[in-house]
Amino acid sequence: MESLSSSLKKKATEQHYRAEVMIAGEQLRLRLHDGKLIKDRRFHLRTYPNCFVAKELTDWLVEHKEAPDRETAIRLMQKLMDHYIIHHVCDEHSDYKDAKLLYRFRKDDGTFPLSKDVKVFLRGQSLYEKLVSVEQSILKVREENSVKYQRTFLGSEMIDWLMQEGEVENRQEAVELGRALLEHGIIQHVSNRHHFFDSDILYHFWINFRRRRRLTELLNENSARALSESPDSPFCLRKLNPEPGNTSFLSVQTNKEIKVVSAVRRSSITSLSGNSNTYFSAPPTLVFPPVAECNPKSVLKRPVTTEELLSPGAPYVKKTLTIVGDAVGWGFVVRGGRPCHIQAVDPGGPAAAAGMKVCQFVFSVNGVYVLHLDYQTISSLIMTGPRTLVMEVMEAIE
């Protein structure tokens, strides 16, 4: 059986580090948008959208303990520039300067290079999120040679799953996909000795996409293996204990997990469509001790039936919301069933920007009538749908 060459191991490690930089950069971008450091700015009679001032960001990194000092903060931002995550708004500076200069994340202006390597990375993210978001995931904690590994799967098991989910058309295509993921540092043989095969060899996801990164991790390119073995971040979206009946609540704790998910066209490792991420999802199979519920009670003042919503003259108005998901998701929580309602809305998320509010009732999702469906079914519709989510909601007339 083919063993991994030293050159292939080196390539996978380099790609793995590149993936870690992309994830850390995206998590930082979302935090800066949340903190309003990224905004439209005017300079010399021209407006530069979605940018930040380098000096302000350096201050922020030190204040938020993302860097111990300004020198380290500059090195960290230079890492992001070197990996085409950020750039000067006019591309007049190739290095990051701790000054009153405007820089921008390439994802915010559409200049992020969507190379073949990036597409493989995005495909890996999509598969990972799909695998950890199902009840009976093939990803499990397994032991080999007295060492326990997380997020593991057998090669043949992964191929079966890919075909079952329609991600590939045949086993050969699945093997090619597995090999691409391994060569890009996304999955790995647990002992890092073998390439990907349709066999009972044990592999694991080398990248833990749900772990919250600290920027200072990027300064040590040799720490990739140790970092990827860290447990899921406490910034974690978890399914809490269901209440009696057919409802359960998915809440985002104060230590919210950063999710980075992008979907790609099935049966292709080089074609990209859009994100299919969700702010709510089924829980990972590998869970850690649950955290306390932050909002277990319904926000509704009283139960409302579907018949009441649809009755002539009812004090409700229907609205259509178009929500473009970002790397965290769409930014809302659904609860209940028949009808489902909006339980929580992230004030800094895409849903809030589109006009979503708590207590609205979900009428349709991407053209599918859902008033008669429960929360789990609606979750599935959203998770398997496109990045751009079109929802009709019914809101009480004040």
PDB file of C-alpha atoms in Angstrom, residues 108-303:
ATOM      1  CA  ASP A 108     -15.154  42.260   1.706  1.00  0.00           C
ATOM      2  CA  ASP A 109     -14.269  43.570  -1.759  1.00  0.00           C
ATOM      3  CA  GLY A 110     -14.375  40.365  -3.790  1.00  0.00           C
ATOM      4  CA  THR A 111     -10.637  40.183  -4.458  1.00  0.00           C
ATOM      5  CA  PHE A 112      -9.936  37.052  -2.429  1.00  0.00           C
ATOM      6  CA  PRO A 113      -8.295  34.645  -4.896  1.00  0.00           C
ATOM      7  CA  LEU A 114     -10.551  31.638  -5.433  1.00  0.00           C
ATOM      8  CA  SER A 115      -7.834  29.219  -6.496  1.00  0.00           C
ATOM      9  CA  LYS A 116      -8.163  25.464  -6.862  1.00  0.00           C
ATOM     10  CA  ASP A 117      -6.548  25.050  -3.441  1.00  0.00           C
ATOM     11  CA  VAL A 118      -9.135  27.338  -1.854  1.00  0.00           C
ATOM     12  CA  LYS A 119     -11.968  25.450  -3.551  1.00  0.00           C
ATOM     13  CA  VAL A 120     -10.703  22.168  -2.118  1.00  0.00           C
ATOM     14  CA  PHE A 121     -10.519  23.827   1.296  1.00  0.00           C
ATOM     15  CA  LEU A 122     -14.113  25.060   0.977  1.00  0.00           C
ATOM     16  CA  ARG A 123     -15.258  21.604  -0.104  1.00  0.00           C
ATOM     17  CA  GLY A 124     -13.579  20.152   2.967  1.00  0.00           C
ATOM     18  CA  GLN A 125     -15.350  22.673   5.197  1.00  0.00           C
ATOM     19  CA  SER A 126     -18.688  21.831   3.662  1.00  0.00           C
ATOM     20  CA  LEU A 127     -18.217  18.088   4.163  1.00  0.00           C
ATOM     21  CA  TYR A 128     -16.976  18.552   7.732  1.00  0.00           C
ATOM     22  CA  GLU A 129     -19.968  20.661   8.750  1.00  0.00           C
ATOM     23  CA  LYS A 130     -22.344  18.238   7.107  1.00  0.00           C
ATOM     24  CA  LEU A 131     -20.758  15.302   8.929  1.00  0.00           C
ATOM     25  CA  VAL A 132     -20.825  16.874  12.382  1.00  0.00           C
ATOM     26  CA  SER A 133     -24.377  18.125  11.900  1.00  0.00           C
ATOM     27  CA  VAL A 134     -26.094  14.742  11.643  1.00  0.00           C
ATOM     28  CA  GLU A 135     -27.275  12.533  14.475  1.00  0.00           C
ATOM     29  CA  GLN A 136     -25.513   9.350  13.349  1.00  0.00           C
ATOM     30  CA  SER A 137     -22.248  10.733  12.028  1.00  0.00           C
ATOM     31  CA  ILE A 138     -19.473   8.461  10.808  1.00  0.00           C
ATOM     32  CA  LEU A 139     -17.030  10.718  12.669  1.00  0.00           C
ATOM     33  CA  LYS A 140     -16.172   9.055  15.960  1.00  0.00           C
ATOM     34  CA  VAL A 141     -13.513   8.873  18.630  1.00  0.00           C
ATOM     35  CA  ARG A 142     -11.454   5.792  17.858  1.00  0.00           C
ATOM     36  CA  GLU A 143      -8.284   4.256  19.187  1.00  0.00           C
ATOM     37  CA  GLU A 144      -5.298   2.939  17.272  1.00  0.00           C
ATOM     38  CA  ASN A 145      -2.055   1.715  18.842  1.00  0.00           C
ATOM     39  CA  SER A 146      -3.318   2.860  22.262  1.00  0.00           C
ATOM     40  CA  VAL A 147      -3.812   6.434  21.020  1.00  0.00           C
ATOM     41  CA  LYS A 148      -7.263   8.006  20.849  1.00  0.00           C
ATOM     42  CA  TYR A 149      -8.108  10.173  17.868  1.00  0.00           C
ATOM     43  CA  GLN A 150     -11.080  12.477  17.415  1.00  0.00           C
ATOM     44  CA  ARG A 151     -13.148  13.040  14.275  1.00  0.00           C
ATOM     45  CA  THR A 152     -12.062   9.719  12.763  1.00  0.00           C
ATOM     46  CA  PHE A 153     -13.509   7.614   9.959  1.00  0.00           C
ATOM     47  CA  LEU A 154     -12.532   4.612   7.871  1.00  0.00           C
ATOM     48  CA  GLY A 155     -11.616   5.278   4.254  1.00  0.00           C
ATOM     49  CA  SER A 156     -14.288   2.909   2.911  1.00  0.00           C
ATOM     50  CA  GLU A 157     -16.795   4.348   5.361  1.00  0.00           C
ATOM     51  CA  MET A 158     -16.216   7.855   4.048  1.00  0.00           C
ATOM     52  CA  ILE A 159     -16.604   6.680   0.465  1.00  0.00           C
ATOM     53  CA  ASP A 160     -19.899   4.961   1.303  1.00  0.00           C
ATOM     54  CA  TRP A 161     -21.145   8.170   2.937  1.00  0.00           C
ATOM     55  CA  LEU A 162     -20.076  10.384   0.021  1.00  0.00           C
ATOM     56  CA  MET A 163     -21.972   8.198  -2.431  1.00  0.00           C
ATOM     57  CA  GLN A 164     -25.008   7.933  -0.172  1.00  0.00           C
ATOM     58  CA  GLU A 165     -25.190  11.734   0.125  1.00  0.00           C
ATOM     59  CA  GLY A 166     -24.770  12.275  -3.607  1.00  0.00           C
ATOM     60  CA  GLU A 167     -21.479  14.117  -3.107  1.00  0.00           C
ATOM     61  CA  VAL A 168     -19.814  11.899  -5.748  1.00  0.00           C
ATOM     62  CA  GLU A 169     -21.026   9.692  -8.571  1.00  0.00           C
ATOM     63  CA  ASN A 170     -18.790   6.673  -7.987  1.00  0.00           C
ATOM     64  CA  ARG A 171     -16.149   5.239  -5.689  1.00  0.00           C
ATOM     65  CA  GLN A 172     -13.266   6.322  -7.890  1.00  0.00           C
ATOM     66  CA  GLU A 173     -14.410   9.930  -7.741  1.00  0.00           C
ATOM     67  CA  ALA A 174     -14.708   9.585  -3.967  1.00  0.00           C
ATOM     68  CA  VAL A 175     -11.123   8.325  -3.728  1.00  0.00           C
ATOM     69  CA  GLU A 176      -9.927  11.284  -5.810  1.00  0.00           C
ATOM     70  CA  LEU A 177     -11.792  13.663  -3.516  1.00  0.00           C
ATOM     71  CA  GLY A 178     -10.317  11.983  -0.428  1.00  0.00           C
ATOM     72  CA  ARG A 179      -6.824  12.258  -1.878  1.00  0.00           C
ATOM     73  CA  ALA A 180      -7.317  15.943  -2.660  1.00  0.00           C
ATOM     74  CA  LEU A 181      -8.478  16.578   0.908  1.00  0.00           C
ATOM     75  CA  LEU A 182      -5.474  14.724   2.299  1.00  0.00           C
ATOM     76  CA  GLU A 183      -2.992  16.516   0.062  1.00  0.00           C
ATOM     77  CA  HIS A 184      -4.462  19.830   1.190  1.00  0.00           C
ATOM     78  CA  GLY A 185      -4.029  19.039   4.887  1.00  0.00           C
ATOM     79  CA  ILE A 186      -7.747  18.748   5.620  1.00  0.00           C
ATOM     80  CA  ILE A 187      -7.827  15.039   6.438  1.00  0.00           C
ATOM     81  CA  GLN A 188      -4.949  12.787   7.397  1.00  0.00           C
ATOM     82  CA  HIS A 189      -4.105   9.174   8.099  1.00  0.00           C
ATOM     83  CA  VAL A 190      -3.992   9.014  11.906  1.00  0.00           C
ATOM     84  CA  SER A 191      -0.309   8.021  11.831  1.00  0.00           C
ATOM     85  CA  ASN A 192       0.438  10.175   8.773  1.00  0.00           C
ATOM     86  CA  ARG A 193       1.806   7.202   6.883  1.00  0.00           C
ATOM     87  CA  HIS A 194      -0.710   6.443   4.132  1.00  0.00           C
ATOM     88  CA  HIS A 195      -2.497   8.254   1.351  1.00  0.00           C
ATOM     89  CA  PHE A 196      -6.272   7.957   1.073  1.00  0.00           C
ATOM     90  CA  PHE A 197      -7.619   4.552   0.041  1.00  0.00           C
ATOM     91  CA  ASP A 198     -10.958   2.769  -0.254  1.00  0.00           C
ATOM     92  CA  SER A 199     -10.113   0.520   2.686  1.00  0.00           C
ATOM     93  CA  ASP A 200     -10.425   0.109   6.440  1.00  0.00           C
ATOM     94  CA  ILE A 201      -7.486   2.421   7.127  1.00  0.00           C
ATOM     95  CA  LEU A 202      -8.276   4.981   9.838  1.00  0.00           C
ATOM     96  CA  TYR A 203      -8.261   8.685   8.964  1.00  0.00           C
ATOM     97  CA  HIS A 204      -9.344  11.813  10.767  1.00  0.00           C
ATOM     98  CA  PHE A 205     -10.122  15.430  10.014  1.00  0.00           C
ATOM     99  CA  TRP A 206      -6.823  17.139  10.667  1.00  0.00           C
ATOM    100  CA  ILE A 207      -8.558  20.515  10.739  1.00  0.00           C
ATOM    101  CA  ASN A 208     -11.071  21.196  13.485  1.00  0.00           C
ATOM    102  CA  PHE A 209     -13.085  23.844  11.670  1.00  0.00           C
ATOM    103  CA  ARG A 210     -15.104  24.729  14.756  1.00  0.00           C
ATOM    104  CA  ARG A 211     -12.212  25.600  17.015  1.00  0.00           C
ATOM    105  CA  ARG A 212     -11.773  29.258  17.868  1.00  0.00           C
ATOM    106  CA  ARG A 213      -8.297  30.368  16.761  1.00  0.00           C
ATOM    107  CA  ARG A 214      -5.994  32.780  18.550  1.00  0.00           C
ATOM    108  CA  LEU A 215      -4.073  34.910  16.099  1.00  0.00           C
ATOM    109  CA  THR A 216      -0.750  34.308  17.857  1.00  0.00           C
ATOM    110  CA  GLU A 217      -1.008  30.663  16.758  1.00  0.00           C
ATOM    111  CA  LEU A 218      -0.148  31.821  13.259  1.00  0.00           C
ATOM    112  CA  LEU A 219       3.355  32.788  14.314  1.00  0.00           C
ATOM    113  CA  ASN A 220       4.378  29.156  14.653  1.00  0.00           C
ATOM    114  CA  GLU A 221       3.896  27.323  11.381  1.00  0.00           C
ATOM    115  CA  ASN A 222       5.133  24.098  12.985  1.00  0.00           C
ATOM    116  CA  SER A 223       2.333  24.027  15.544  1.00  0.00           C
ATOM    117  CA  ALA A 224      -0.369  22.948  13.092  1.00  0.00           C
ATOM    118  CA  ARG A 225      -0.710  19.380  14.362  1.00  0.00           C
ATOM    119  CA  ALA A 226      -0.937  20.352  18.017  1.00  0.00           C
ATOM    120  CA  LEU A 227      -3.452  23.092  17.315  1.00  0.00           C
ATOM    121  CA  SER A 228      -5.726  20.901  15.251  1.00  0.00           C
ATOM    122  CA  GLU A 229      -5.918  18.396  18.100  1.00  0.00           C
ATOM    123  CA  SER A 230      -7.359  20.969  20.478  1.00  0.00           C
ATOM    124  CA  PRO A 231     -10.921  20.161  21.559  1.00  0.00           C
ATOM    125  CA  ASP A 232     -13.867  22.018  20.120  1.00  0.00           C
ATOM    126  CA  SER A 233     -13.810  25.641  21.144  1.00  0.00           C
ATOM    127  CA  PRO A 234     -16.033  26.747  24.012  1.00  0.00           C
ATOM    128  CA  PHE A 235     -17.325  29.216  21.443  1.00  0.00           C
ATOM    129  CA  CYS A 236     -19.695  26.452  20.484  1.00  0.00           C
ATOM    130  CA  LEU A 237     -23.208  26.215  19.124  1.00  0.00           C
ATOM    131  CA  ARG A 238     -24.829  23.370  21.026  1.00  0.00           C
ATOM    132  CA  LYS A 239     -28.188  21.680  21.095  1.00  0.00           C
ATOM    133  CA  LEU A 240     -29.538  21.857  24.602  1.00  0.00           C
ATOM    134  CA  ASN A 241     -31.760  19.369  26.385  1.00  0.00           C
ATOM    135  CA  PRO A 242     -35.111  19.312  24.591  1.00  0.00           C
ATOM    136  CA  GLU A 243     -38.165  20.454  26.475  1.00  0.00           C
ATOM    137  CA  PRO A 244     -41.263  18.270  26.623  1.00  0.00           C
ATOM    138  CA  GLY A 245     -43.092  18.100  23.354  1.00  0.00           C
ATOM    139  CA  ASN A 246     -41.720  18.655  19.904  1.00  0.00           C
ATOM    140  CA  THR A 247     -39.502  21.660  20.551  1.00  0.00           C
ATOM    141  CA  SER A 248     -35.869  22.075  21.369  1.00  0.00           C
ATOM    142  CA  PHE A 249     -33.812  25.215  21.533  1.00  0.00           C
ATOM    143  CA  LEU A 250     -30.481  25.862  19.889  1.00  0.00           C
ATOM    144  CA  SER A 251     -28.807  28.772  21.599  1.00  0.00           C
ATOM    145  CA  VAL A 252     -25.619  30.664  21.032  1.00  0.00           C
ATOM    146  CA  GLN A 253     -23.815  31.147  24.306  1.00  0.00           C
ATOM    147  CA  THR A 254     -21.822  34.245  25.206  1.00  0.00           C
ATOM    148  CA  ASN A 255     -18.815  32.263  24.057  1.00  0.00           C
ATOM    149  CA  LYS A 256     -20.297  31.766  20.606  1.00  0.00           C
ATOM    150  CA  GLU A 257     -18.557  29.452  18.197  1.00  0.00           C
ATOM    151  CA  ILE A 258     -17.352  30.835  14.929  1.00  0.00           C
ATOM    152  CA  LYS A 259     -18.542  28.633  12.103  1.00  0.00           C
ATOM    153  CA  VAL A 260     -16.971  28.848   8.712  1.00  0.00           C
ATOM    154  CA  VAL A 261     -18.935  26.889   6.168  1.00  0.00           C
ATOM    155  CA  SER A 262     -19.115  27.051   2.404  1.00  0.00           C
ATOM    156  CA  ALA A 263     -20.872  24.611   0.138  1.00  0.00           C
ATOM    157  CA  VAL A 264     -19.652  23.577  -3.287  1.00  0.00           C
ATOM    158  CA  ARG A 265     -21.364  21.905  -6.182  1.00  0.00           C
ATOM    159  CA  ARG A 266     -21.674  18.212  -5.550  1.00  0.00           C
ATOM    160  CA  SER A 267     -19.485  15.694  -7.353  1.00  0.00           C
ATOM    161  CA  SER A 268     -16.822  18.281  -8.087  1.00  0.00           C
ATOM    162  CA  ILE A 269     -13.791  19.244  -6.070  1.00  0.00           C
ATOM    163  CA  THR A 270     -13.048  22.313  -8.139  1.00  0.00           C
ATOM    164  CA  SER A 271     -16.441  23.985  -8.577  1.00  0.00           C
ATOM    165  CA  LEU A 272     -17.797  26.437  -6.074  1.00  0.00           C
ATOM    166  CA  SER A 273     -21.331  27.671  -5.668  1.00  0.00           C
ATOM    167  CA  GLY A 274     -22.115  29.314  -2.346  1.00  0.00           C
ATOM    168  CA  ASN A 275     -22.470  28.918   1.397  1.00  0.00           C
ATOM    169  CA  SER A 276     -25.077  26.599   2.847  1.00  0.00           C
ATOM    170  CA  ASN A 277     -24.239  27.314   6.433  1.00  0.00           C
ATOM    171  CA  THR A 278     -26.708  27.812   9.218  1.00  0.00           C
ATOM    172  CA  TYR A 279     -26.768  29.608  12.501  1.00  0.00           C
ATOM    173  CA  PHE A 280     -28.611  26.639  13.893  1.00  0.00           C
ATOM    174  CA  SER A 281     -27.714  23.057  13.150  1.00  0.00           C
ATOM    175  CA  ALA A 282     -27.923  19.564  14.537  1.00  0.00           C
ATOM    176  CA  PRO A 283     -25.255  18.960  17.180  1.00  0.00           C
ATOM    177  CA  PRO A 284     -21.876  17.397  16.512  1.00  0.00           C
ATOM    178  CA  THR A 285     -21.555  13.736  17.377  1.00  0.00           C
ATOM    179  CA  LEU A 286     -18.439  14.509  19.400  1.00  0.00           C
ATOM    180  CA  VAL A 287     -19.789  16.768  22.107  1.00  0.00           C
ATOM    181  CA  PHE A 288     -18.349  18.058  25.299  1.00  0.00           C
ATOM    182  CA  PRO A 289     -20.178  18.717  28.573  1.00  0.00           C
ATOM    183  CA  PRO A 290     -23.223  20.876  27.890  1.00  0.00           C
ATOM    184  CA  VAL A 291     -23.330  24.476  28.936  1.00  0.00           C
ATOM    185  CA  ALA A 292     -26.169  26.182  30.737  1.00  0.00           C
ATOM    186  CA  GLU A 293     -29.204  27.294  28.740  1.00  0.00           C
ATOM    187  CA  CYS A 294     -29.171  31.014  28.167  1.00  0.00           C
ATOM    188  CA  ASN A 295     -32.767  31.417  26.974  1.00  0.00           C
ATOM    189  CA  PRO A 296     -34.750  28.189  27.421  1.00  0.00           C
ATOM    190  CA  LYS A 297     -38.213  29.803  27.501  1.00  0.00           C
ATOM    191  CA  SER A 298     -40.223  30.747  24.473  1.00  0.00           C
ATOM    192  CA  VAL A 299     -40.277  34.426  23.569  1.00  0.00           C
ATOM    193  CA  LEU A 300     -43.948  34.123  22.596  1.00  0.00           C
ATOM    194  CA  LYS A 301     -46.392  35.665  25.050  1.00  0.00           C
ATOM    195  CA  ARG A 302     -48.920  32.945  24.240  1.00  0.00           C
ATOM    196  CA  PRO A 303     -49.236  29.954  21.892  1.00  0.00           C
TER     197      PRO A 303
END
